[in-house]
């Protein structure tokens, strides 16, 4: 799995003021405003609604940008597949019977399972669950207090 791009606030390297300013400007150029995150045209209407919902929900948190569009599109497309497969399962049932009396699982069950698995993978990459967002954040290192007895050993 690819590691997420480190933003300035997550960078552990010591930077000069000029390096910080340059990095902030570079990040601003890469960022797309939330209102410019539009769903791709190939997505069905259900998927476009989910795409827009996720973008709107993520507006407060600063973790989605234009680099995530492809994963978000895959997520939304599989969301639509899952919804359509679930509706078909509710209409037709979990199994179907052939002319010879054989009973087989509905193909929609397989579609729903695969779509759900892809939804989970994409949502973890996008940080849509709280636990996934916590994995993306690099915590600040806590400095240990200096041992006052070390000075006595050096003397």
XYZ file of C-alpha atoms in Angstrom, residues 9 12 23 25 27 33 36-37 40 44 47 51 53 56 60 71 73 76 79 83 102 105 120 127-128 133 135 139 147:
29
model
C 2.016 19.638 9.325
C 9.194 15.672 10.736
C 6.131 23.861 0.721
C 2.726 27.302 -1.708
C 0.584 22.332 -1.465
C -11.088 23.677 -3.804
C -14.238 21.901 -7.716
C -14.260 18.207 -6.724
C -16.670 11.977 -13.269
C -24.302 6.607 -12.689
C -22.718 7.009 -7.618
C -19.413 11.001 -4.505
C -21.957 13.239 -0.183
C -19.314 17.343 1.411
C -14.595 19.986 7.437
C -10.142 6.207 -5.621
C -14.710 7.461 -8.189
C -18.758 5.644 -5.619
C -21.437 1.886 -4.042
C -27.130 -0.676 -4.119
C -31.641 -27.038 -9.442
C -27.230 -18.657 -5.497
C -14.113 -1.276 2.199
C -9.682 7.529 5.401
C -13.477 7.533 5.563
C -7.974 8.517 9.522
C -3.673 5.564 10.709
C 1.550 11.566 15.864
C 17.084 12.462 33.671
